[in-house]
Tab-separated table of C-alpha atoms in Angstrom:
chain	number	residue	atom	x	y	z
A	311	MET	CA	102.233	89.846	80.047
A	312	ARG	CA	101.592	90.650	83.515
A	313	VAL	CA	99.833	94.470	83.718
A	314	LEU	CA	99.087	96.057	87.263
A	315	GLY	CA	96.033	98.721	86.822
A	316	VAL	CA	95.381	101.549	88.985
A	317	ASP	CA	92.537	103.733	89.038
A	318	PRO	CA	93.824	106.574	90.785
A	319	GLY	CA	92.619	108.697	93.477
A	320	LEU	CA	93.196	109.893	97.457
A	321	THR	CA	89.832	108.545	99.617
A	322	ARG	CA	89.720	105.278	96.963
A	323	CYS	CA	92.752	104.164	94.604
A	324	GLY	CA	91.617	101.006	93.256
A	325	VAL	CA	93.845	98.582	91.968
A	326	GLY	CA	94.246	95.226	89.590
A	327	VAL	CA	96.682	92.795	88.361
A	328	VAL	CA	95.589	90.920	85.259
A	329	GLU	CA	97.544	88.257	83.333
A	330	GLY	CA	97.509	87.205	79.341
A	331	VAL	CA	97.927	87.999	75.580
A	332	ALA	CA	95.859	89.536	73.344
A	333	GLY	CA	93.621	87.123	71.765
A	334	ARG	CA	93.766	84.965	74.628
A	335	PRO	CA	91.385	84.538	77.875
A	336	LEU	CA	92.670	86.988	80.221
A	337	THR	CA	93.372	85.911	84.384
A	338	MET	CA	92.882	87.937	87.011
A	339	LEU	CA	95.612	87.410	89.712
A	340	GLY	CA	94.265	89.871	92.023
A	341	VAL	CA	91.868	92.966	93.049
A	342	GLY	CA	91.801	95.918	95.492
A	343	VAL	CA	91.624	99.268	96.770
A	344	VAL	CA	94.197	101.235	98.708
A	345	ARG	CA	92.295	103.662	100.862
A	346	THR	CA	93.354	106.508	102.729
A	347	PRO	CA	91.113	108.214	105.525
A	348	ALA	CA	89.969	111.965	104.056
A	349	ASP	CA	90.166	113.956	107.025
A	350	GLU	CA	93.698	112.562	107.123
A	351	GLU	CA	96.624	115.390	106.250
A	352	LEU	CA	97.540	115.294	102.595
A	353	GLY	CA	100.775	114.357	102.901
A	354	MET	CA	100.416	111.504	105.158
A	355	ARG	CA	97.910	109.865	102.105
A	356	LEU	CA	100.218	110.320	99.916
A	357	VAL	CA	102.658	108.133	101.821
A	358	ALA	CA	99.781	105.924	103.047
A	359	ILE	CA	99.284	105.508	99.055
A	360	GLU	CA	102.834	104.807	98.165
A	361	ARG	CA	102.560	102.221	100.522
A	362	GLY	CA	99.969	100.337	99.167
A	363	ILE	CA	101.289	100.529	95.997
A	364	GLU	CA	104.882	99.476	97.271
A	365	GLU	CA	102.794	96.197	98.408
A	366	TRP	CA	101.393	95.232	95.305
A	367	LEU	CA	104.191	95.653	93.185
A	368	ASP	CA	105.920	93.494	95.637
A	369	THR	CA	103.044	91.238	95.656
A	370	TYR	CA	102.304	90.843	91.904
A	371	ARG	CA	106.027	92.075	89.683
A	372	PRO	CA	103.829	93.545	87.493
A	373	GLU	CA	106.004	93.522	84.103
A	374	VAL	CA	103.995	96.878	82.985
A	375	VAL	CA	101.483	99.626	85.328
A	376	ALA	CA	98.867	100.847	83.341
A	377	VAL	CA	97.312	104.566	84.667
A	378	GLU	CA	94.126	106.310	83.904
A	379	ARG	CA	95.626	109.158	82.066
A	380	VAL	CA	94.088	112.650	84.444
A	381	PHE	CA	92.707	115.225	82.292
A	382	SER	CA	91.867	118.513	83.993
A	383	GLN	CA	88.837	119.451	82.160
A	384	HIS	CA	86.241	116.727	83.918
A	385	ASN	CA	85.291	117.012	87.506
A	386	VAL	CA	87.402	120.087	88.923
A	387	SER	CA	86.474	119.124	92.690
A	388	THR	CA	88.493	115.415	92.236
A	389	VAL	CA	90.654	116.142	89.724
A	390	MET	CA	93.470	117.165	91.920
A	391	GLY	CA	93.694	114.562	94.108
A	392	THR	CA	93.028	111.848	91.317
A	393	ALA	CA	96.832	113.871	89.741
A	394	GLN	CA	98.612	113.850	93.089
A	395	ALA	CA	97.520	109.526	93.529
A	396	SER	CA	98.674	109.042	90.095
A	397	ALA	CA	101.945	110.719	90.243
A	398	VAL	CA	102.374	108.696	93.717
A	399	ALA	CA	101.333	105.476	91.010
A	400	MET	CA	103.586	106.352	88.578
A	401	LEU	CA	106.646	107.262	91.127
A	402	CYS	CA	106.809	103.670	92.941
A	403	ALA	CA	106.405	102.238	89.162
A	404	SER	CA	109.494	104.298	87.683
A	405	ARG	CA	111.583	103.878	90.469
A	406	ARG	CA	111.907	99.948	90.286
A	407	SER	CA	112.478	100.985	86.103
A	408	ILE	CA	108.925	99.360	85.497
A	409	PRO	CA	107.491	101.411	82.003
A	410	VAL	CA	104.263	102.941	83.083
A	411	ALA	CA	101.461	103.180	80.299
A	412	LEU	CA	98.787	105.962	80.477
A	413	HIS	CA	95.459	105.429	78.756
A	414	THR	CA	92.585	107.585	78.859
A	415	PRO	CA	89.387	106.659	80.258
A	416	SER	CA	87.515	106.606	76.950
A	417	GLU	CA	90.202	104.492	75.728
A	418	VAL	CA	89.364	101.973	78.438
A	419	LYS	CA	85.995	101.929	78.282
A	420	ALA	CA	85.986	101.140	74.563
A	421	ALA	CA	88.433	98.366	74.624
A	422	VAL	CA	86.368	96.444	77.041
A	423	SER	CA	82.500	97.352	75.731
A	424	GLY	CA	82.902	98.460	72.764
A	425	SER	CA	81.837	102.100	73.310
A	426	GLY	CA	84.117	105.179	74.770
A	427	ARG	CA	81.257	106.504	75.939
A	428	ALA	CA	79.952	103.316	78.328
A	429	ASP	CA	78.863	103.601	82.093
A	430	LYS	CA	79.961	102.162	85.267
A	431	ALA	CA	77.633	99.489	85.444
A	432	GLN	CA	78.505	98.196	81.199
A	433	VAL	CA	82.566	98.324	82.571
A	434	GLY	CA	81.847	95.744	85.253
A	435	ALA	CA	80.108	93.790	83.357
A	436	MET	CA	81.863	93.756	80.706
A	437	VAL	CA	85.378	93.322	82.820
A	438	THR	CA	83.356	90.214	85.173
A	439	ARG	CA	82.543	88.236	81.612
A	440	LEU	CA	86.539	88.675	79.909
A	441	LEU	CA	88.152	87.420	83.585
A	442	ARG	CA	85.379	84.873	84.309
A	443	LEU	CA	84.517	86.387	88.018
A	444	ASP	CA	81.165	85.008	89.507
A	445	ALA	CA	80.026	88.583	90.488
A	446	PRO	CA	81.535	92.374	89.224
A	447	PRO	CA	84.239	93.802	91.529
A	448	LYS	CA	83.337	96.332	94.098
A	449	PRO	CA	83.451	99.171	94.229
A	450	ALA	CA	83.922	100.842	90.691
A	451	ASP	CA	87.492	101.813	91.311
A	452	ALA	CA	88.600	98.055	91.674
A	453	ALA	CA	86.657	97.014	88.773
A	454	ASP	CA	87.839	100.269	86.452
A	455	ALA	CA	91.917	99.246	87.954
A	456	LEU	CA	90.965	95.585	86.363
A	457	ALA	CA	89.859	97.487	83.208
A	458	LEU	CA	92.618	99.366	82.652
A	459	ALA	CA	94.784	96.117	82.638
A	460	ILE	CA	92.586	94.020	80.407
A	461	CYS	CA	93.043	97.722	78.295
A	462	HIS	CA	96.493	97.914	78.128
A	463	ILE	CA	97.072	94.135	77.278
A	464	TRP	CA	94.844	94.526	74.255
A	465	ARG	CA	96.229	97.623	72.903
A	466	ALA	CA	99.882	97.304	73.582
A	467	PRO	CA	100.112	95.205	70.815
A	468	ALA	CA	99.410	97.650	68.448
A	469	GLN	CA	100.718	100.662	70.452
A	470	ASN	CA	104.160	98.370	69.975
A	471	ARG	CA	103.226	98.054	66.393
A	472	LEU	CA	102.965	102.148	66.173
A	473	GLN	CA	105.685	102.456	68.357
A	474	GLN	CA	107.889	100.213	65.625
A	475	ALA	CA	106.650	101.789	62.313
A	476	VAL	CA	107.482	105.137	64.222
A	477	ALA	CA	110.835	104.492	64.955
A	478	ALA	CA	111.591	102.607	61.607
A	479	HIS	CA	110.250	105.178	59.591
A	480	ARG	CA	113.281	107.414	61.652
A	481	THR	CA	115.531	105.325	60.832
A	482	ALA	CA	115.346	105.008	57.069
A	483	GLN	CA	114.615	109.453	57.154
A	484	ALA	CA	118.240	109.382	58.874
A	485	ARG	CA	119.385	107.563	56.389
A	486	THR	CA	118.138	108.873	53.265
A	487	GLN	CA	119.542	112.702	55.192
A	488	ALA	CA	122.768	111.037	55.431
A	489	GLN	CA	122.894	109.850	51.355
A	490	ALA	CA	121.988	113.161	50.797
A	491	GLN	CA	124.095	114.481	52.411
A	492	ALA	CA	127.021	112.409	51.042
A	493	THR	CA	125.945	112.516	47.822
A	494	LYS	CA	126.156	116.680	48.317
A	495	GLY	CA	129.465	116.224	49.827
A	496	ARG	CA	130.337	114.520	46.413
A	497	THR	CA	128.619	116.795	43.727
A	498	ALA	CA	130.261	119.925	46.328
B	768	MET	CA	112.632	128.221	112.358
B	769	ARG	CA	114.204	126.567	109.229
B	770	VAL	CA	112.160	126.800	106.172
B	771	LEU	CA	112.255	124.701	103.168
B	772	GLY	CA	109.931	126.445	100.810
B	773	VAL	CA	109.083	124.600	96.998
B	774	ASP	CA	107.455	126.112	94.244
B	775	PRO	CA	106.116	122.883	92.690
B	776	GLY	CA	106.723	122.422	88.622
B	777	LEU	CA	107.612	119.578	86.224
B	778	THR	CA	109.725	121.335	84.068
B	779	ARG	CA	110.902	123.965	86.737
B	780	CYS	CA	110.608	123.057	90.849
B	781	GLY	CA	111.594	126.273	92.699
B	782	VAL	CA	113.313	124.966	96.040
B	783	GLY	CA	114.470	127.689	98.818
B	784	VAL	CA	115.317	127.363	102.036
B	785	VAL	CA	114.807	130.280	104.728
B	786	GLU	CA	115.425	130.878	108.408
B	787	GLY	CA	114.365	133.043	110.535
B	788	VAL	CA	111.292	133.930	113.226
B	789	ALA	CA	108.288	136.330	112.533
B	790	GLY	CA	110.101	139.899	113.075
B	791	ARG	CA	113.112	139.733	113.119
B	792	PRO	CA	115.344	140.038	109.580
B	793	LEU	CA	115.328	136.572	107.535
B	794	THR	CA	118.484	134.438	106.336
B	795	MET	CA	118.619	132.959	102.730
B	796	LEU	CA	120.226	129.688	103.339
B	797	GLY	CA	119.785	128.925	99.985
B	798	VAL	CA	117.739	128.205	96.665
B	799	GLY	CA	118.102	126.835	93.529
B	800	VAL	CA	115.987	125.008	91.021
B	801	VAL	CA	114.939	120.837	89.928
B	802	ARG	CA	114.509	120.616	86.404
B	803	THR	CA	114.042	117.665	84.649
B	804	PRO	CA	113.830	117.536	80.329
B	805	ALA	CA	110.004	118.085	78.892
B	806	ASP	CA	111.067	115.087	76.616
B	807	GLU	CA	112.084	112.437	79.103
B	808	GLU	CA	108.277	110.362	80.045
B	809	LEU	CA	106.637	111.485	82.979
B	810	GLY	CA	106.793	108.758	86.070
B	811	MET	CA	110.763	109.266	85.379
B	812	ARG	CA	110.849	113.144	85.491
B	813	LEU	CA	108.934	112.588	88.849
B	814	VAL	CA	111.346	109.978	90.086
B	815	ALA	CA	113.859	112.975	88.984
B	816	ILE	CA	111.908	115.677	90.838
B	817	GLU	CA	111.940	113.085	94.049
B	818	ARG	CA	115.782	112.819	94.157
B	819	GLY	CA	115.764	116.506	93.903
B	820	ILE	CA	113.873	117.233	96.657
B	821	GLU	CA	115.482	114.751	98.342
B	822	GLU	CA	118.692	115.984	98.588
B	823	TRP	CA	117.556	119.666	99.699
B	824	LEU	CA	116.136	117.667	102.479
B	825	ASP	CA	119.239	116.072	103.349
B	826	THR	CA	121.049	119.176	102.790
B	827	TYR	CA	119.683	121.886	104.937
B	828	ARG	CA	117.018	119.424	107.168
B	829	PRO	CA	114.367	121.666	107.299
B	830	GLU	CA	111.995	121.763	110.085
B	831	VAL	CA	108.678	122.790	108.049
B	832	VAL	CA	108.193	121.772	104.188
B	833	ALA	CA	105.943	125.002	102.480
B	834	VAL	CA	104.352	123.829	99.062
B	835	GLU	CA	102.180	126.311	96.872
B	836	ARG	CA	98.822	125.286	97.374
B	837	VAL	CA	97.469	124.134	93.537
B	838	PHE	CA	94.210	125.122	92.521
B	839	SER	CA	92.422	123.628	89.671
B	840	GLN	CA	91.450	126.775	88.292
B	841	HIS	CA	93.895	128.372	87.319
B	842	ASN	CA	95.837	127.873	84.113
B	843	VAL	CA	94.433	123.925	83.040
B	844	SER	CA	97.558	123.294	80.785
B	845	THR	CA	100.673	123.081	83.470
B	846	VAL	CA	98.248	122.336	85.929
B	847	MET	CA	98.461	118.174	86.127
B	848	GLY	CA	102.164	119.006	86.361
B	849	THR	CA	102.211	121.290	89.060
B	850	ALA	CA	99.868	119.075	91.274
B	851	GLN	CA	101.965	116.032	90.241
B	852	ALA	CA	105.034	117.095	91.371
B	853	SER	CA	103.540	119.167	94.423
B	854	ALA	CA	102.584	115.493	95.620
B	855	VAL	CA	106.262	114.330	95.533
B	856	ALA	CA	107.557	117.368	96.845
B	857	MET	CA	104.425	116.787	100.057
B	858	LEU	CA	104.941	112.807	100.387
B	859	CYS	CA	109.299	113.623	100.625
B	860	ALA	CA	108.503	115.565	103.708
B	861	SER	CA	105.867	113.566	104.961
B	862	ARG	CA	107.725	110.124	104.696
B	863	ARG	CA	110.801	111.857	106.671
B	864	SER	CA	107.379	113.129	109.127
B	865	ILE	CA	108.476	116.791	108.171
B	866	PRO	CA	105.449	118.885	108.221
B	867	VAL	CA	104.091	120.658	105.575
B	868	ALA	CA	102.733	123.839	104.544
B	869	LEU	CA	100.328	124.529	102.175
B	870	HIS	CA	99.982	127.957	101.353
B	871	THR	CA	98.422	129.779	98.043
B	872	PRO	CA	99.920	132.669	95.557
B	873	SER	CA	97.071	135.653	96.995
B	874	GLU	CA	98.674	134.785	100.581
B	875	VAL	CA	102.060	134.422	99.712
B	876	LYS	CA	101.970	137.626	97.826
B	877	ALA	CA	100.293	138.864	100.265
B	878	ALA	CA	102.367	138.302	103.247
B	879	VAL	CA	106.064	139.381	101.076
B	880	SER	CA	104.413	142.535	99.420
B	881	GLY	CA	100.983	143.604	101.211
B	882	SER	CA	99.149	142.367	97.870
B	883	GLY	CA	97.154	139.331	97.032
B	884	ARG	CA	97.492	140.818	93.385
B	885	ALA	CA	101.268	141.293	93.512
B	886	ASP	CA	103.470	140.724	89.649
B	887	LYS	CA	106.147	138.613	89.464
B	888	ALA	CA	108.774	141.008	89.370
B	889	GLN	CA	106.975	143.088	92.834
B	890	VAL	CA	107.386	139.169	94.780
B	891	GLY	CA	110.993	139.064	93.233
B	892	ALA	CA	111.869	142.776	94.640
B	893	MET	CA	110.402	142.038	97.710
B	894	VAL	CA	112.092	138.729	98.332
B	895	THR	CA	115.413	140.016	97.383
B	896	ARG	CA	114.677	143.270	99.773
B	897	LEU	CA	113.823	140.882	102.791
B	898	LEU	CA	116.598	138.519	102.514
B	899	ARG	CA	119.176	141.737	101.660
B	900	LEU	CA	120.226	139.790	98.502
B	901	ASP	CA	122.693	141.510	95.710
B	902	ALA	CA	119.643	140.871	92.985
B	903	PRO	CA	116.242	139.429	92.866
B	904	PRO	CA	116.822	134.866	92.774
B	905	LYS	CA	116.559	133.427	88.911
B	906	PRO	CA	114.264	132.126	87.502
B	907	ALA	CA	111.217	133.953	89.257
B	908	ASP	CA	110.366	129.991	90.528
B	909	ALA	CA	113.120	130.116	92.726
B	910	ALA	CA	112.181	133.582	93.951
B	911	ASP	CA	108.672	132.146	94.405
B	912	ALA	CA	109.899	129.488	96.641
B	913	LEU	CA	111.783	131.493	98.908
B	914	ALA	CA	108.883	133.764	98.752
B	915	LEU	CA	106.472	130.459	100.374
B	916	ALA	CA	109.327	130.100	102.644
B	917	ILE	CA	109.557	133.328	104.466
B	918	CYS	CA	104.907	133.435	103.990
B	919	HIS	CA	105.100	129.951	106.005
B	920	ILE	CA	108.258	132.129	108.771
B	921	TRP	CA	105.355	134.886	109.314
B	922	ARG	CA	101.896	133.251	109.142
B	923	ALA	CA	103.346	129.941	111.309
B	924	PRO	CA	102.567	132.302	114.798
B	925	ALA	CA	98.903	133.173	113.700
B	926	GLN	CA	98.332	129.766	112.578
B	927	ASN	CA	99.759	128.466	115.601
B	928	ARG	CA	97.614	130.748	117.592
B	929	LEU	CA	94.657	129.847	115.798
B	930	GLN	CA	95.274	126.275	116.512
B	931	GLN	CA	95.797	126.343	119.652
B	932	ALA	CA	92.746	128.571	120.283
B	933	VAL	CA	90.856	125.385	118.537
B	934	ALA	CA	92.410	122.936	121.015
B	935	ALA	CA	92.139	124.641	124.112
B	936	HIS	CA	87.946	125.032	122.568
B	937	ARG	CA	87.815	121.969	122.303
B	938	THR	CA	89.616	120.402	125.807
B	939	ALA	CA	86.984	122.920	127.238
B	940	GLN	CA	83.810	121.400	125.747
B	941	ALA	CA	84.790	118.273	126.609
B	942	ARG	CA	85.102	118.733	129.680
B	943	THR	CA	81.881	120.726	130.127
B	944	GLN	CA	80.611	117.586	128.327
B	945	ALA	CA	82.498	115.357	130.798
B	946	GLN	CA	80.582	117.014	133.633
B	947	ALA	CA	77.315	117.035	132.432
B	948	GLN	CA	77.506	113.513	131.585
B	949	ALA	CA	78.365	113.139	135.860
B	950	THR	CA	75.715	115.771	136.886
B	951	LYS	CA	73.546	113.950	134.747
B	952	GLY	CA	74.714	110.312	136.646
B	953	ARG	CA	74.400	111.913	140.158
B	954	THR	CA	70.905	113.015	139.538
B	955	ALA	CA	69.555	109.912	137.869
């Protein structure tokens, strides 16, 4: 599975591509940051982010795009820009029919470090180790994007099993209801 | 001036086109709502909003797109969706090099009703009167989009004068500095 992780932001949008499957060593294919100047108009910054994400999609052709799920609770001053940058990333992926997966910051931290409250340094250290890099990717947004991609690769099997279980449950339910209806029809 | 007003939202994105200049009767050219189903994936909803906004831009070719400025302070539960829908609207406009203007809800209310704390009914009533409509546009998101467009047409002359004044001030400053440099050069 090849995943593009996106740590959304207007000034620095972290992007990282990881390939692999759960339980096997993972490979980093690319990492970087899409930057837009803070003094540019908001609309033009969104256009620049769109162009940047499109380039990453063109170059790496990921099967899934994993984006950080933005909460309005934390860090009110930057959350609007983060929401807007994440919207552009999701739009670019969905337009190409690439599935989008959202993971919360604590899910990502827990996946790579074992703790949902790990700090930036810890996440950077684990990303470096898991991808067998020489040094932690800089800036932190780039490391976070890789952590998102790793998180998705590791969580995906569980998520898929969950979705399959839900689907199986629904099918069984529908069958039981259909049988009940048929019985009712016969006894009526 | 022809303005497309956008009241951003994921479930209902209000859109309205108004033509006119400040101090003259205004004309409504079109009003509507771009809707996306709440049970659809977020990425697909953003794609649907993009398609909807593109259609309005194609049909009406506005000179300016006026979008509600989203604040993270009010209504935390819906603000993320609003920010994401507004990002798509701004992206569509900026991609076509159409200028984007942002106005706060209280600026819009004050422009059409004289009070920044006017309620939905008051805004709807004033939009109906100012555009000489038979009834208030429904839903409220559609009326709000028209109010945004009206607000922009009325505020634009003042905004332009302000921008011109700032530009003139900068030019004058640059000239004074250049003269000072020249004088320094001669006396050195």
